[in-house]
Coordinates of C-alpha atoms in Angstrom, one line a residue:
M1 CA -0.1 0.2 -0.1
K2 CA 3.1 2.4 0.8
A3 CA 4.1 1.9 -2.6
N4 CA 1.3 2.6 -4.3
R5 CA 0.6 5.5 -2.4
I6 CA 3.9 7.2 -2.9
G7 CA 3.5 6.2 -6.9
Y8 CA -0.1 8.4 -6.5
I9 CA 1.1 11.7 -4.7
L10 CA 4.5 11.1 -7.6
L11 CA 2.0 11.1 -10.4
I12 CA 0.4 14.5 -9.1
V13 CA 4.3 16.4 -8.5
L14 CA 4.8 15.0 -12.0
L15 CA 1.7 16.5 -13.6
M16 CA 2.7 19.7 -11.4
L17 CA 6.0 20.0 -12.6
M18 CA 4.7 19.5 -16.1
L19 CA 2.1 22.7 -15.1
F20 CA 5.0 24.9 -14.4
F21 CA 6.7 24.5 -17.1
F22 CA 4.5 23.7 -20.4
G23 CA 1.2 25.7 -18.5
R24 CA -1.3 23.5 -19.9
P25 CA -4.8 23.1 -18.4
F26 CA -5.6 20.3 -19.0
L27 CA -2.5 19.2 -16.8
A28 CA -4.0 21.3 -14.0
Y29 CA -8.2 19.6 -14.8
S30 CA -5.8 15.7 -13.9
I31 CA -3.9 17.5 -11.0
V32 CA -7.7 18.8 -9.5
L33 CA -9.2 15.4 -10.8
L34 CA -6.4 12.6 -9.1
V35 CA -6.8 14.8 -6.0
I36 CA -10.7 14.5 -6.4
I37 CA -10.7 11.1 -6.4
A38 CA -8.3 10.4 -3.3
G39 CA -10.4 12.3 -0.9
I40 CA -13.6 10.6 -2.5
M41 CA -11.6 7.3 -2.3
G42 CA -11.2 7.8 1.4
L43 CA -14.8 8.8 2.3
M44 CA -16.3 5.8 1.0
L45 CA -13.1 3.5 2.6
L46 CA -14.7 5.3 5.9
C47 CA -18.4 4.3 5.1
D48 CA -17.3 0.8 3.8
A49 CA -15.8 0.2 7.6
F50 CA -19.1 1.1 8.8
N51 CA -20.8 -1.0 6.7
I52 CA -18.7 -4.3 7.1
H53 CA -18.1 -7.0 10.1
A54 CA -15.6 -10.1 10.2
G55 CA -15.8 -13.1 12.3
L56 CA -13.8 -16.4 12.5
T57 CA -14.9 -19.9 13.3
V58 CA -12.7 -22.9 14.0
R59 CA -12.6 -26.4 15.1
R60 CA -13.6 -27.0 18.7
S61 CA -10.4 -30.0 18.5
G62 CA -7.5 -30.8 16.4
Q63 CA -4.4 -33.0 17.0
F64 CA -1.6 -32.8 16.8
G65 CA 1.5 -32.3 13.9
K66 CA -1.2 -32.4 11.9
D67 CA -3.3 -29.0 10.3
L68 CA -6.0 -27.2 12.4
P69 CA -8.8 -25.4 9.8
Y70 CA -10.1 -22.3 10.2
T71 CA -12.1 -19.8 7.9
L72 CA -11.8 -16.2 8.5
S73 CA -15.5 -14.7 7.5
I74 CA -15.7 -10.8 5.7
G75 CA -19.6 -10.3 5.2
T76 CA -21.5 -6.4 4.3
R77 CA -24.7 -5.2 5.0
H78 CA -25.3 -3.1 1.9
G79 CA -22.0 -4.3 -0.2
L80 CA -19.3 -2.5 -0.9
L81 CA -17.9 0.7 -2.6
V82 CA -14.4 0.9 -2.8
T83 CA -13.0 -1.7 -0.3
R84 CA -10.8 -4.3 -2.5
S85 CA -8.5 -6.2 -0.1
V86 CA -8.4 -6.8 4.0
L87 CA -5.2 -7.1 6.0
V88 CA -5.8 -8.8 9.8
E89 CA -3.9 -9.4 12.3
L90 CA -4.2 -12.4 14.5
E91 CA -2.7 -13.3 17.7
I92 CA -2.5 -17.0 18.2
Y93 CA -2.5 -18.2 21.9
N94 CA -0.9 -21.2 23.5
K95 CA -2.1 -21.8 27.4
M96 CA -0.3 -24.8 27.7
F97 CA 3.0 -24.1 26.4
N98 CA 2.1 -19.6 27.3
S99 CA 3.5 -19.2 23.4
T100 CA 1.9 -16.7 21.2
T101 CA 2.4 -16.8 17.5
Y102 CA 1.2 -13.5 14.9
K103 CA 0.1 -13.6 12.1
T104 CA -0.8 -11.6 9.2
L105 CA -3.3 -12.2 6.6
L106 CA -4.0 -10.4 3.3
F107 CA -6.9 -10.6 1.3
E108 CA -9.4 -9.5 -1.9
L109 CA -12.5 -8.7 -1.5
N110 CA -15.8 -9.2 -3.7
D111 CA -19.7 -8.1 -3.3
G112 CA -21.3 -9.9 -0.1
K113 CA -19.8 -12.7 2.0
N114 CA -16.4 -14.1 1.7
D115 CA -14.5 -16.5 3.5
C116 CA -10.8 -17.3 3.5
A117 CA -10.3 -20.8 4.6
I118 CA -6.7 -20.8 6.5
N119 CA -4.8 -24.6 7.6
L120 CA -2.7 -23.9 11.1
L121 CA 0.0 -26.5 11.9
A122 CA -0.7 -27.8 15.1
G123 CA 3.0 -27.5 16.7
Q124 CA 2.0 -27.7 20.2
C125 CA -1.1 -29.6 22.2
G126 CA -2.8 -27.6 24.8
E127 CA -5.8 -24.8 24.2
L128 CA -5.3 -22.3 21.6
N129 CA -7.1 -18.9 21.5
F130 CA -7.5 -16.6 18.5
K131 CA -8.0 -13.1 19.2
C132 CA -8.0 -10.4 16.2
R133 CA -5.7 -7.6 17.2
S134 CA -6.5 -5.8 14.8
I135 CA -8.5 -5.6 10.7
Y136 CA -8.2 -3.0 8.1
I137 CA -9.7 -2.2 4.5
M138 CA -8.0 -0.8 1.7
D139 CA -9.7 0.8 -1.1
M140 CA -9.0 -1.1 -4.9
L141 CA -6.1 1.7 -5.4
K142 CA -4.6 0.5 -2.0
L143 CA -4.1 4.6 -1.5
F144 CA -6.0 4.4 2.1
R145 CA -6.2 2.1 5.2
I146 CA -9.0 2.3 7.7
K147 CA -9.2 -0.1 11.2
T148 CA -12.9 -1.8 11.5
K149 CA -13.9 -3.8 14.6
P150 CA -12.2 -6.7 15.2
F151 CA -13.8 -10.3 15.3
K152 CA -14.9 -11.9 18.5
D153 CA -12.2 -14.8 20.0
C154 CA -12.7 -17.8 19.4
S155 CA -10.9 -21.3 21.3
S156 CA -9.8 -24.7 20.0
I157 CA -8.0 -27.5 21.8
I158 CA -5.1 -29.4 20.0
Y159 CA -4.8 -32.7 21.5
P160 CA -1.9 -34.6 21.8
K161 CA -0.8 -37.4 19.2
H162 CA -1.7 -40.7 19.7
L163 CA 1.3 -43.1 21.0
N164 CA 0.7 -46.7 21.0
V165 CA 1.2 -48.0 24.4
N166 CA 0.1 -50.9 26.6
A167 CA 0.1 -50.7 30.7
S168 CA -0.7 -52.5 33.0
L169 CA -0.7 -52.1 36.8
S170 CA 2.5 -54.7 38.7
D171 CA 1.5 -57.0 40.9
M172 CA 3.5 -55.8 43.7
I173 CA 1.7 -54.0 46.1
R174 CA 4.4 -52.2 48.2
G175 CA 2.9 -50.0 51.1
E176 CA -1.0 -49.5 52.4
T177 CA -3.1 -46.7 51.9
M178 CA -5.3 -45.3 54.4
T179 CA -8.3 -45.9 55.0
E180 CA -10.1 -42.8 55.7
G181 CA -9.3 -39.1 54.2
N182 CA -10.0 -36.8 51.3
M183 CA -9.4 -39.9 49.0
Q184 CA -12.4 -41.6 50.1
N185 CA -16.1 -42.2 49.2
R186 CA -16.2 -41.5 45.8
K187 CA -18.7 -42.3 42.9
G188 CA -17.6 -45.7 41.7
N189 CA -18.8 -49.0 40.6
D190 CA -20.3 -50.7 43.8
R191 CA -23.8 -51.0 42.7
S192 CA -24.5 -51.9 46.6
E193 CA -24.8 -48.3 47.4
I194 CA -26.4 -45.6 45.2
F195 CA -24.8 -42.5 44.8
D196 CA -26.8 -40.5 43.0
T197 CA -29.2 -40.6 39.7
R198 CA -28.8 -38.7 36.5
E199 CA -30.0 -39.1 33.1
Y200 CA -28.8 -41.7 30.7
Q201 CA -25.5 -40.4 28.3
S202 CA -24.4 -42.5 25.7
G203 CA -22.0 -44.9 26.9
D204 CA -23.7 -45.8 29.8
D205 CA -23.8 -49.6 30.9
V206 CA -27.6 -50.5 30.9
R207 CA -27.6 -52.4 33.7
S208 CA -27.2 -49.4 35.8
I209 CA -30.7 -48.0 34.5
H210 CA -33.1 -47.7 37.3
W211 CA -36.5 -48.8 35.3
K212 CA -38.7 -47.6 38.0
L213 CA -38.0 -44.1 38.0
S214 CA -37.2 -44.1 34.1
G215 CA -40.9 -45.0 34.0
K216 CA -42.4 -42.1 36.3
T217 CA -39.9 -39.4 34.2
D218 CA -40.7 -40.8 30.8
K219 CA -36.6 -40.5 30.6
L220 CA -34.3 -43.3 31.1
I221 CA -32.2 -42.3 34.3
V222 CA -29.4 -44.5 35.4
R223 CA -27.9 -44.9 39.1
E224 CA -24.6 -43.7 40.0
S225 CA -22.5 -46.0 42.7
S226 CA -20.1 -45.7 45.4
E227 CA -17.3 -46.8 45.7
P228 CA -15.8 -47.5 48.8
S229 CA -11.9 -48.8 47.8
H230 CA -9.2 -46.4 47.0
Y231 CA -7.9 -44.8 44.2
D232 CA -4.4 -46.8 44.7
V233 CA -2.8 -45.2 41.6
V234 CA -1.5 -41.4 41.3
I235 CA -0.3 -40.2 37.5
I236 CA 2.0 -37.3 37.8
P237 CA 3.0 -35.0 34.7
D238 CA 5.9 -33.5 36.6
F239 CA 7.8 -31.6 33.8
A240 CA 8.3 -28.1 32.8
H241 CA 9.9 -25.8 30.4
Y242 CA 12.8 -26.1 32.8
N243 CA 14.2 -29.1 34.2
G244 CA 17.5 -27.8 36.4
D245 CA 18.8 -25.2 34.8
E246 CA 18.7 -27.0 31.1
E247 CA 15.7 -26.0 28.9
V248 CA 13.6 -28.5 27.7
N249 CA 12.8 -29.7 24.1
I250 CA 9.6 -28.9 22.6
D251 CA 9.5 -32.6 21.8
E252 CA 10.3 -34.2 24.7
L253 CA 6.8 -31.9 25.9
N254 CA 4.6 -33.4 23.5
T255 CA 5.5 -36.5 23.4
A256 CA 5.3 -36.3 27.9
V257 CA 1.4 -34.6 27.5
A258 CA 1.1 -37.6 24.8
M259 CA 2.1 -39.9 27.0
T260 CA 1.0 -39.2 30.3
T261 CA -3.3 -39.1 28.3
A262 CA -2.3 -42.7 27.2
V263 CA -1.1 -44.2 30.2
A264 CA -4.3 -43.0 31.6
E265 CA -6.0 -43.9 28.8
Q266 CA -5.1 -47.5 29.2
L267 CA -5.8 -47.6 32.8
M268 CA -8.9 -46.8 32.6
Q269 CA -9.8 -49.4 29.6
K270 CA -8.5 -51.8 32.0
G271 CA -10.9 -50.5 35.0
A272 CA -8.3 -49.2 37.3
H273 CA -9.6 -46.4 39.6
F274 CA -6.8 -43.5 39.8
C275 CA -5.9 -40.6 40.2
V276 CA -4.5 -37.8 38.1
M277 CA -2.4 -34.7 39.4
I278 CA -1.4 -31.8 37.6
P279 CA 1.0 -29.2 38.9
T280 CA -0.3 -26.0 38.8
Q281 CA 0.6 -22.5 40.1
N282 CA -2.0 -22.6 42.9
G283 CA -0.9 -26.7 44.2
L284 CA -2.1 -29.7 42.6
S285 CA -5.0 -30.1 40.4
E286 CA -6.8 -33.5 41.4
I287 CA -8.6 -35.2 38.6
E288 CA -10.0 -38.7 39.9
I289 CA -11.2 -41.3 36.9
A290 CA -12.9 -44.5 37.5
S291 CA -14.7 -43.7 33.9
I292 CA -14.9 -43.2 30.2
N293 CA -16.6 -39.5 31.9
D294 CA -13.9 -39.1 33.9
Y295 CA -11.3 -39.3 31.3
E296 CA -12.9 -37.0 28.2
R297 CA -13.4 -34.2 31.2
M298 CA -9.5 -34.8 32.8
M299 CA -8.3 -34.5 28.9
A300 CA -10.5 -31.1 28.5
Q301 CA -9.0 -29.6 31.5
A302 CA -5.6 -30.6 31.0
M303 CA -4.8 -29.1 28.0
C304 CA -6.1 -26.3 29.6
Y305 CA -3.7 -25.7 32.4
R306 CA -0.1 -23.7 31.8
I307 CA 2.7 -25.9 32.2
L308 CA 5.2 -25.0 34.9
D309 CA 8.5 -23.1 34.6
K310 CA 10.2 -25.5 36.9
A311 CA 10.0 -29.6 36.5
G312 CA 9.4 -31.8 40.0
T313 CA 6.8 -28.5 41.2
G314 CA 4.6 -31.5 41.2
L315 CA 6.6 -34.0 43.9
E316 CA 6.7 -31.4 46.1
Y317 CA 3.5 -30.4 46.2
F318 CA 2.4 -34.0 46.7
L319 CA 5.0 -34.4 49.3
M320 CA 3.9 -31.3 51.2
E321 CA 0.5 -32.6 51.5
H322 CA 1.8 -36.1 52.5
K323 CA -0.1 -37.3 49.7
E324 CA 1.1 -41.0 49.6
K325 CA -1.0 -42.6 52.4
Y326 CA -3.0 -42.3 49.6
F327 CA -1.7 -44.4 47.0
T328 CA -0.3 -47.2 46.6
R329 CA 1.6 -46.7 42.7
M330 CA 3.0 -43.9 41.3
V331 CA 3.6 -43.1 37.7
I332 CA 5.6 -40.0 37.1
V333 CA 6.3 -38.3 33.4
S334 CA 8.9 -36.6 32.9
A335 CA 10.2 -34.5 30.1
G336 CA 14.1 -34.8 30.1
R337 CA 15.6 -37.3 32.7
Y338 CA 13.9 -36.7 36.1
R339 CA 16.1 -35.1 38.3
Q340 CA 14.3 -35.0 41.8
N341 CA 14.8 -37.0 45.2
L342 CA 12.8 -39.8 44.9
A343 CA 15.2 -41.5 48.4
G344 CA 12.9 -42.8 51.0
L345 CA 9.3 -42.7 48.8
E346 CA 9.3 -46.4 47.7
N347 CA 8.6 -47.6 51.4
Y348 CA 5.7 -46.1 50.8
M349 CA 4.4 -47.1 47.2
G350 CA 6.2 -49.1 43.9
I351 CA 7.2 -46.0 41.3
T352 CA 7.7 -46.0 38.2
I353 CA 9.4 -43.5 36.2
I354 CA 8.6 -42.4 32.6
N355 CA 11.2 -40.2 31.5
I356 CA 10.5 -38.5 27.6
V357 CA 14.2 -38.3 26.1
K358 CA 15.5 -36.4 22.8
D359 CA 18.9 -38.1 22.9
R360 CA 17.1 -41.7 22.7
Q361 CA 16.4 -43.8 20.1
E362 CA 14.1 -46.4 21.3
M363 CA 12.5 -47.8 24.6
Y364 CA 14.3 -48.8 27.6
I365 CA 13.9 -50.0 30.6
D366 CA 15.6 -50.0 33.7
S367 CA 15.1 -51.0 37.7
H368 CA 17.2 -49.1 39.8
E369 CA 16.8 -48.6 44.1
G370 CA 13.2 -48.9 44.2
F371 CA 12.2 -47.9 41.0
E372 CA 11.1 -48.7 37.4
I373 CA 13.0 -45.9 35.1
V374 CA 11.4 -46.1 31.4
E375 CA 13.2 -44.0 28.7
I376 CA 11.0 -43.6 25.7
P377 CA 12.4 -41.3 22.7
A378 CA 10.8 -37.5 22.1
D379 CA 10.2 -38.2 18.4
A380 CA 7.8 -41.7 19.3
E381 CA 5.7 -42.2 16.7
E382 CA 2.3 -43.9 16.4
T383 CA 3.9 -46.6 14.9
D384 CA 6.1 -47.1 17.6
K385 CA 4.9 -50.0 20.0
F386 CA 5.3 -49.4 23.9
H387 CA 4.3 -51.8 27.1
I388 CA 4.8 -50.4 30.4
I389 CA 4.2 -52.1 33.5
C390 CA 2.6 -49.4 36.8

C-alpha cells in the first residue's frame, strides 16, 4: 500500500512540474481530478468501515502434528463501495505452553460475503486462543487503510498425538493406603450403594438404568454408585519448561503430554481407578478417573493447564500434602530425565518413572533402587509400540 500511495503522490508532483513548465490547462484539470478521486476514495472507504463485519470460525478440536483449519469470514450489510482487500493481524496464544504466534492475512474481497480458509499446523498441544489484534480495509487503489471492528475471540483444543501404549498394573504392592481422608467415598462401580441418579448418557452401562424411576419420568435415569475402595494409583505429569538449569526440548514436552494421556487411557480401559494430579501455580489439580466420562473431562481440563517453569514442582506439592499415604503406586511422567530426589518414597509405594528423552532411539527399561525407570524417545511415532508396567 505504501508503494501505491507514493506512486500516486509522485504522479501528482509530476503533473505539477509539467504544468509549471508547459502551462497547459488540461494538466491543471488532471491534478484537481486526482485529488478529488483520492478524497472521494477516502470518504467511501470510511463508509465501508461502518458497513463491514468480520468473524472467525475454527474447529473445536484438532490433533498435534496435523492441520487445524479455520475460516475468516468478511460480510457486508449493503455491499462494498471501494473496499477491495482486507488486512488481518491475528494473535494465536497457546495456554499450555504459554507461547504466542502472530499471523498477518491479506486477501482480496468481492461484494457480499467472503470466506478465506486457512490451515494452521498444530505444532503444540493445548488450548489455542485466537484473538484479532486489528482489521484494516483498503480501497481498490490501495491508497488508504482504515481500521474496522475486530471479531470476537474463539478457541480450540489441540489434543496430543496418539501413542501406541500398552500399560498394565504391576502385581507388586508396596505400602498400605489410609482408610480415611480426602480420597475416599467417591462415585464408582459398587452397585450395593447408590451415590446419585442422573439422566442416561451415551456410553453408560445399561445395567445401571433405574427402570422404575425412568418409567415415572419418561426419561432414562441411571444410578451412580459409590466406590468404597481407594484410588491406589496416581499419575503425576511432573514436567516443565526447565529441568534444573536446562531448557526442555519442545518435542520432549509434547511427547510427555501424549504419554500421560496414553497411560491414563490404558488404565481407564482396563478398569483401574486412579487419580491424575496436575501441578499448577496454585497447587495440585486432582482429577479422579473411574469412567470414560471422567477421562474425557480430564483430557479437556488438562489441555487448558499451563506447563510450569520448574520441573519437580508436582512432587514437591505431593510430599508437602502427604499424599503418599493414600496411594500404593505412583507414575511420574518427565520431559527429560527426572532429577528429583525420591529416596525413602519407595517405602510407601511402587514408583514408575517415564522419561521422555530426545537422545533415545528406542525404549529403555531399568530397575534402580526400588524404582522402575522407562525411557521413551521424544520423536516417538504412532506406529511405535510401548509396553509399560505401572
